[in-house]
mmCIF file of C-alpha atoms in Angstrom:
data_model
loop_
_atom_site.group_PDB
_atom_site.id
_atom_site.type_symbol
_atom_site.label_atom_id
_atom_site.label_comp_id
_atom_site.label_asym_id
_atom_site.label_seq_id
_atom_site.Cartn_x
_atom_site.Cartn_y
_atom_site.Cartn_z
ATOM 1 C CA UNK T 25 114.407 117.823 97.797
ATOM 2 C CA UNK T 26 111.290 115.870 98.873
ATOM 3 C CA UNK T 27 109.681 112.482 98.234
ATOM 4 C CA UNK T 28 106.147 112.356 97.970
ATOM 5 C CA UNK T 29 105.413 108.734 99.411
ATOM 6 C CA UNK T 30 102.779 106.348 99.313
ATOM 7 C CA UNK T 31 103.650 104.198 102.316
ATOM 8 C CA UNK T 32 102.733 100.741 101.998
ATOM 9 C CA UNK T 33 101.833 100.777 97.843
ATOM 10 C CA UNK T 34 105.134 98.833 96.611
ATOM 11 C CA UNK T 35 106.421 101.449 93.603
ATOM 12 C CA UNK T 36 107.211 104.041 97.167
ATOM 13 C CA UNK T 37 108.664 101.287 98.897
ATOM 14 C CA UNK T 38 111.142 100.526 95.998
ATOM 15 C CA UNK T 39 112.211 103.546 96.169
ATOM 16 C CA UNK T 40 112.655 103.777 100.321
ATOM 17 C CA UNK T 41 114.106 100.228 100.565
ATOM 18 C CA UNK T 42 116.722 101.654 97.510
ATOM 19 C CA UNK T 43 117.344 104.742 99.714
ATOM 20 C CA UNK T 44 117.920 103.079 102.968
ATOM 21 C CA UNK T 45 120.534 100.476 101.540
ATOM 22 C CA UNK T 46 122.098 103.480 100.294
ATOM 23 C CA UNK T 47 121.951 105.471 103.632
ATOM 24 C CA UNK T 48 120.337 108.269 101.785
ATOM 25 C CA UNK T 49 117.584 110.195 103.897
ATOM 26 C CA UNK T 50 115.089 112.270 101.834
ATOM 27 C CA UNK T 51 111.890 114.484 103.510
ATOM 28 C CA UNK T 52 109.305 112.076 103.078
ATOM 29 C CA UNK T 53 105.690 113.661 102.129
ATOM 30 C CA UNK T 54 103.030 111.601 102.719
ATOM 31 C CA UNK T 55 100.136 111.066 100.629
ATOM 32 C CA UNK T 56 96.934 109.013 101.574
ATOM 33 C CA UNK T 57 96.590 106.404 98.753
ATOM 34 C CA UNK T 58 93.259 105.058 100.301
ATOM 35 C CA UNK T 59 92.209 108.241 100.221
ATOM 36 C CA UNK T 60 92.445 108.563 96.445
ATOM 37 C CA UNK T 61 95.303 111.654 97.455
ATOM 38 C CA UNK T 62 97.360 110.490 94.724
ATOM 39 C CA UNK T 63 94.844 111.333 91.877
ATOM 40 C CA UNK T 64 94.217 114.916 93.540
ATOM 41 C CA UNK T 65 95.247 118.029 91.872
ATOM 42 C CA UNK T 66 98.791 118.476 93.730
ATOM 43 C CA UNK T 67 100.022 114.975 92.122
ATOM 44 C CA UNK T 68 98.589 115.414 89.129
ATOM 45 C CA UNK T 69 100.710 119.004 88.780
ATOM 46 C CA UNK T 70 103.433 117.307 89.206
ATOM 47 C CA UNK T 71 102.592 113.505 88.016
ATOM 48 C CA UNK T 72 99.860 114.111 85.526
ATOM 49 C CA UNK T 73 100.277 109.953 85.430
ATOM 50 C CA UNK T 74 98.885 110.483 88.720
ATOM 51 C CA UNK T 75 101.310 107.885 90.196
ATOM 52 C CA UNK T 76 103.105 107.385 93.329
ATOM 53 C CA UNK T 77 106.284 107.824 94.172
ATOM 54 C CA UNK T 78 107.240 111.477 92.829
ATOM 55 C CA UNK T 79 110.781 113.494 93.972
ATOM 56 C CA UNK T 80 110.823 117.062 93.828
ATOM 57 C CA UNK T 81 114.339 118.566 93.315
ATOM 58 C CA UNK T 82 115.053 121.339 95.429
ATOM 59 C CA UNK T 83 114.549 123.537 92.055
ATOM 60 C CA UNK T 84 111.097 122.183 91.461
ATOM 61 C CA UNK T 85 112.842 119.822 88.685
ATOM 62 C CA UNK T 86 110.278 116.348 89.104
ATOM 63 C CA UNK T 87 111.240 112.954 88.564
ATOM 64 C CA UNK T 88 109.133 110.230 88.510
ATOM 65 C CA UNK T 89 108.823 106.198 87.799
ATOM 66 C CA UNK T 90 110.610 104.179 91.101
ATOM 67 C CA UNK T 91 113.397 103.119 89.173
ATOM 68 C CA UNK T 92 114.631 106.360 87.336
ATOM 69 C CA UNK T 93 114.261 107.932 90.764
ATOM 70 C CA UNK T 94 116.802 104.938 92.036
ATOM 71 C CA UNK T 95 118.916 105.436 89.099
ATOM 72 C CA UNK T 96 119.168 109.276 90.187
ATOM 73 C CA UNK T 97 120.525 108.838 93.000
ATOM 74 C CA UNK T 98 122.616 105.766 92.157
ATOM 75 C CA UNK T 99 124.439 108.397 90.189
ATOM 76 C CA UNK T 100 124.709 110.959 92.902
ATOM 77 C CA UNK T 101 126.003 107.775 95.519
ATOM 78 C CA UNK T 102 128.099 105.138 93.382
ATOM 79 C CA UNK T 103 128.425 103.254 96.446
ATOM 80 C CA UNK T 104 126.913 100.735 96.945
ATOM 81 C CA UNK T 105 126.858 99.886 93.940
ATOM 82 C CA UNK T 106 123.211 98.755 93.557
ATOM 83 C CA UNK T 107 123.264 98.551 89.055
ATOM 84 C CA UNK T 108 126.246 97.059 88.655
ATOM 85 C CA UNK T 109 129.903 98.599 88.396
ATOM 86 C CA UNK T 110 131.587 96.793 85.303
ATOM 87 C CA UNK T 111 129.461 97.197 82.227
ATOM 88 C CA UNK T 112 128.739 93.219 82.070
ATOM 89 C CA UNK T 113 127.440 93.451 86.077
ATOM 90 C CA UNK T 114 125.299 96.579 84.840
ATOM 91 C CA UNK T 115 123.882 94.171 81.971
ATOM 92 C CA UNK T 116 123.536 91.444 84.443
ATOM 93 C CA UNK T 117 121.512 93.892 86.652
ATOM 94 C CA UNK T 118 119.184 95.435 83.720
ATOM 95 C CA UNK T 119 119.097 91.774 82.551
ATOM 96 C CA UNK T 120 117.424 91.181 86.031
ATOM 97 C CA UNK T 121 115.888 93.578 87.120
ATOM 98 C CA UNK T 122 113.589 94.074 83.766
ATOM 99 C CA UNK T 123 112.564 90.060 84.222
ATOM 100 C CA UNK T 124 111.885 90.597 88.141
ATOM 101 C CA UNK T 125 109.388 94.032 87.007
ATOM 102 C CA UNK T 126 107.671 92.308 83.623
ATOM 103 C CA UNK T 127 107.724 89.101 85.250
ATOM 104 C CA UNK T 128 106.956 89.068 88.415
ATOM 105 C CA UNK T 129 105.822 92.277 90.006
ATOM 106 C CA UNK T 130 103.706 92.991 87.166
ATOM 107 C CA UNK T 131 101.633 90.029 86.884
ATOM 108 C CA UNK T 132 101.522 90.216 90.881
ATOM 109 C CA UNK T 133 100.331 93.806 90.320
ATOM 110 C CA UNK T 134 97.513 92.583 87.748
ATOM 111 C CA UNK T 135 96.062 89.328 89.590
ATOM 112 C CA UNK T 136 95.424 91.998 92.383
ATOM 113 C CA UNK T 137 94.159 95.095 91.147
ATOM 114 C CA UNK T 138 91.903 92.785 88.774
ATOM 115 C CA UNK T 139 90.640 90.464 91.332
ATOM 116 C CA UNK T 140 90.415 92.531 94.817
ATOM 117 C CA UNK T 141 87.331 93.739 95.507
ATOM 118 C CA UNK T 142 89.080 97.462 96.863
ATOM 119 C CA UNK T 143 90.603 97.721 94.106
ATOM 120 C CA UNK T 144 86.981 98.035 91.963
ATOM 121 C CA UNK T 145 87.461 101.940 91.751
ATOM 122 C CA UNK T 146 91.199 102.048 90.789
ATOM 123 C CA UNK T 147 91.361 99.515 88.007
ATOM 124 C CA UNK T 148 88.511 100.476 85.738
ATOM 125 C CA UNK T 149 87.572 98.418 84.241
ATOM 126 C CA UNK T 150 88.988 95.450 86.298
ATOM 127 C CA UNK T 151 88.956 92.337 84.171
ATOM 128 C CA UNK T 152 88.927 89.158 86.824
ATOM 129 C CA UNK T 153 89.884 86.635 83.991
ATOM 130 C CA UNK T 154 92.915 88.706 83.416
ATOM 131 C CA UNK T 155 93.978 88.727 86.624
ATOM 132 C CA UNK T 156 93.054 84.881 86.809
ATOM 133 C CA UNK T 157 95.707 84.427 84.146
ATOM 134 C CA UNK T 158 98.236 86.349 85.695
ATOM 135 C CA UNK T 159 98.567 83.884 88.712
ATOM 136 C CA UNK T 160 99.602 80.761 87.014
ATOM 137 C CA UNK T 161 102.297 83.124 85.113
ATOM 138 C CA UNK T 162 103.299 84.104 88.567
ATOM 139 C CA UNK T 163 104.151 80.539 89.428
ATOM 140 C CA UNK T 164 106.062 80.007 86.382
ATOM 141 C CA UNK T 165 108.368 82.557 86.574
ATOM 142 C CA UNK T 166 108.686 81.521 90.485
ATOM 143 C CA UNK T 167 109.894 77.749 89.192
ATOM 144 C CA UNK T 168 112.551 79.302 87.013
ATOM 145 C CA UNK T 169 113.746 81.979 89.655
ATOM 146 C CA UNK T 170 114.108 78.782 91.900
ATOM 147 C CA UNK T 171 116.632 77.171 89.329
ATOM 148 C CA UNK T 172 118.791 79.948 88.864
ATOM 149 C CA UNK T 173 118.966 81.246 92.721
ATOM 150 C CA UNK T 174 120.250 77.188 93.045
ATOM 151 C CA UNK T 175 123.534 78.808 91.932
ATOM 152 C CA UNK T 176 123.917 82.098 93.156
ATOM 153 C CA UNK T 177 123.017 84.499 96.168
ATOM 154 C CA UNK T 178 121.141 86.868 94.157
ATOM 155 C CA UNK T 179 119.550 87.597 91.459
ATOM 156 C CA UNK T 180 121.721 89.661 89.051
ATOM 157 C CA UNK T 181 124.917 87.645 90.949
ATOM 158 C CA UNK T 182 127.509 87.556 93.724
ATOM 159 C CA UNK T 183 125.822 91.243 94.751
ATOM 160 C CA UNK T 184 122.561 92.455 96.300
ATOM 161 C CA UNK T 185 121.204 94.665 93.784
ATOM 162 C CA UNK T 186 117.617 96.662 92.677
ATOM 163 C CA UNK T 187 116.691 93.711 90.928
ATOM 164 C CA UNK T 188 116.812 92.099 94.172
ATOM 165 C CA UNK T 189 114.847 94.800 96.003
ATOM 166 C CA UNK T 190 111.886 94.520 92.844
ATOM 167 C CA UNK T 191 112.097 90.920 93.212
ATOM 168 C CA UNK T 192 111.468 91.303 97.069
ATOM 169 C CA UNK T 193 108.708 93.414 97.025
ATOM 170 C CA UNK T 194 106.687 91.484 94.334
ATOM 171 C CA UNK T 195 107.168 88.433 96.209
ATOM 172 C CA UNK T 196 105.357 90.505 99.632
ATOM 173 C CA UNK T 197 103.092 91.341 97.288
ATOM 174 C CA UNK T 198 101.820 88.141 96.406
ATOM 175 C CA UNK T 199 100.290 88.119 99.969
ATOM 176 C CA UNK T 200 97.398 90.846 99.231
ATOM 177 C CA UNK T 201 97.193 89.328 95.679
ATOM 178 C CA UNK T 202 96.705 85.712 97.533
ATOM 179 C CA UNK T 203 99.325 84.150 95.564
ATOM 180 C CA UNK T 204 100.626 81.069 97.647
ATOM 181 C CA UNK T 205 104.590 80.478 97.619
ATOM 182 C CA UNK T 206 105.075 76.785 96.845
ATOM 183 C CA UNK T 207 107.226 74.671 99.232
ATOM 184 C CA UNK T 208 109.290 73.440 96.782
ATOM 185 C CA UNK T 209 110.567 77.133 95.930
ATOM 186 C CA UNK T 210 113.428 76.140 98.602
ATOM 187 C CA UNK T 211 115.888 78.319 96.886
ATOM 188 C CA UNK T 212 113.456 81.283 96.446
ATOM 189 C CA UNK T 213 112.281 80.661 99.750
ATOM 190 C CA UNK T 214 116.074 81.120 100.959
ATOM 191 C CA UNK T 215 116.604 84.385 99.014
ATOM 192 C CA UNK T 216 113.445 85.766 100.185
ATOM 193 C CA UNK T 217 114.206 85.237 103.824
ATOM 194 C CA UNK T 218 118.073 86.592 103.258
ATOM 195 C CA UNK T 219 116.450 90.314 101.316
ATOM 196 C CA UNK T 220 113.585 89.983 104.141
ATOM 197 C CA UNK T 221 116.220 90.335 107.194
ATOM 198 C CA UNK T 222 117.962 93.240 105.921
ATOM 199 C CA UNK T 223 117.211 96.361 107.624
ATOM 200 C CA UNK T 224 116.200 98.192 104.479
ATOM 201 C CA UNK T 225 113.337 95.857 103.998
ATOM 202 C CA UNK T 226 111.416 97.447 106.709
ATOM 203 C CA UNK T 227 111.991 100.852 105.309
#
């Protein structure tokens, strides 16, 4: 088994930050993103998406998309349980975790590949106004994150979970995308700081 890795790009680090709250260690193979490596012939035989990350089973079986790939192996290691155990905290966690990728890390993901200038030869063609648009919607969701983390630890509950980890990464990803976090997100701020102490987040 291997994981073809794109080291900083957040859909790789998903999947590492998943593996190292699970204590999972998988051969990392790393591919040069800002090298274009991804879009090469060896990815694209196994990803003809031509997306990053990709696991190779050890009988050439491929999986890709960050969170199948964590729902693989959430099913090989129940524990911790990182989607939910009772079928309402698995709701609670799909619940989240779909508002936290549409949401958030998407419209993070479009107000930077449409608006950075490096990103010119990867998102073709890259629309400014659309990313433009995207920021405000950022901010929005941000307000009503704030109001619900005023209750709870995390997102999907009492537990730390993946929507937690896609929540985590969007919100590092507003740096690059220069997205500023409010002040007044004091309860976002808090959760942010919590997910960013863990060890995984430096995986």
């Amino acid at each position: 088994m291997k994981l073809y890795d794109g080291g900083k790009a957040p859909n790789p680090r998903r999947v590492r930050v998943f593996l190292a709250e699970k204590g999972i260690e998988v051969p990392l193979v790393p591919v040069d993103m800002g090298a274009m490596a991804h879009r090469g012939p060896d990815i694209a035989q196994k990803n003809p998406m031509q997306r990053l990350p990709v696991l190779e089973l050890d009988d050439g079986t491929v999986l890709t998309e960050s969170v199948a790939i964590c729902r693989y192996f959430e099913e090989l290691h129940p524990e911790p349980a990182l989607f939910g155990r009772s079928a309402l905290e698995r709701a609670r966690v799909e619940e989240w975790q779909r508002r936290m990728e549409l949401d958030l890390f998407l419209r993070v993901a479009h107000a930077f590949r449409h608006t950075h200038p490096a990103m010119k030869d990867w998102e073709v063609p890259q629309v400014a106004e659309w990313g433009e648009a995207n920021r405000p919607k950022v901010l929005d969701f941000l307000a009503f994150l704030d109001g619900e983390l005023a209750n709870r630890e995390f997102a999907a509950g009492d537990g730390f979970s993946i929507a937690d980890i896609t929540g985590m990464i969007a919100v590092d990803f507003m740096k690059p995308a220069k997205i500023q976090m409010p002040e007044e997100f004091t309860y976002v701020r808090r959760w942010h700081a919590q997910l960013a102490a863990r060890p995984s987040a430096k995986a």
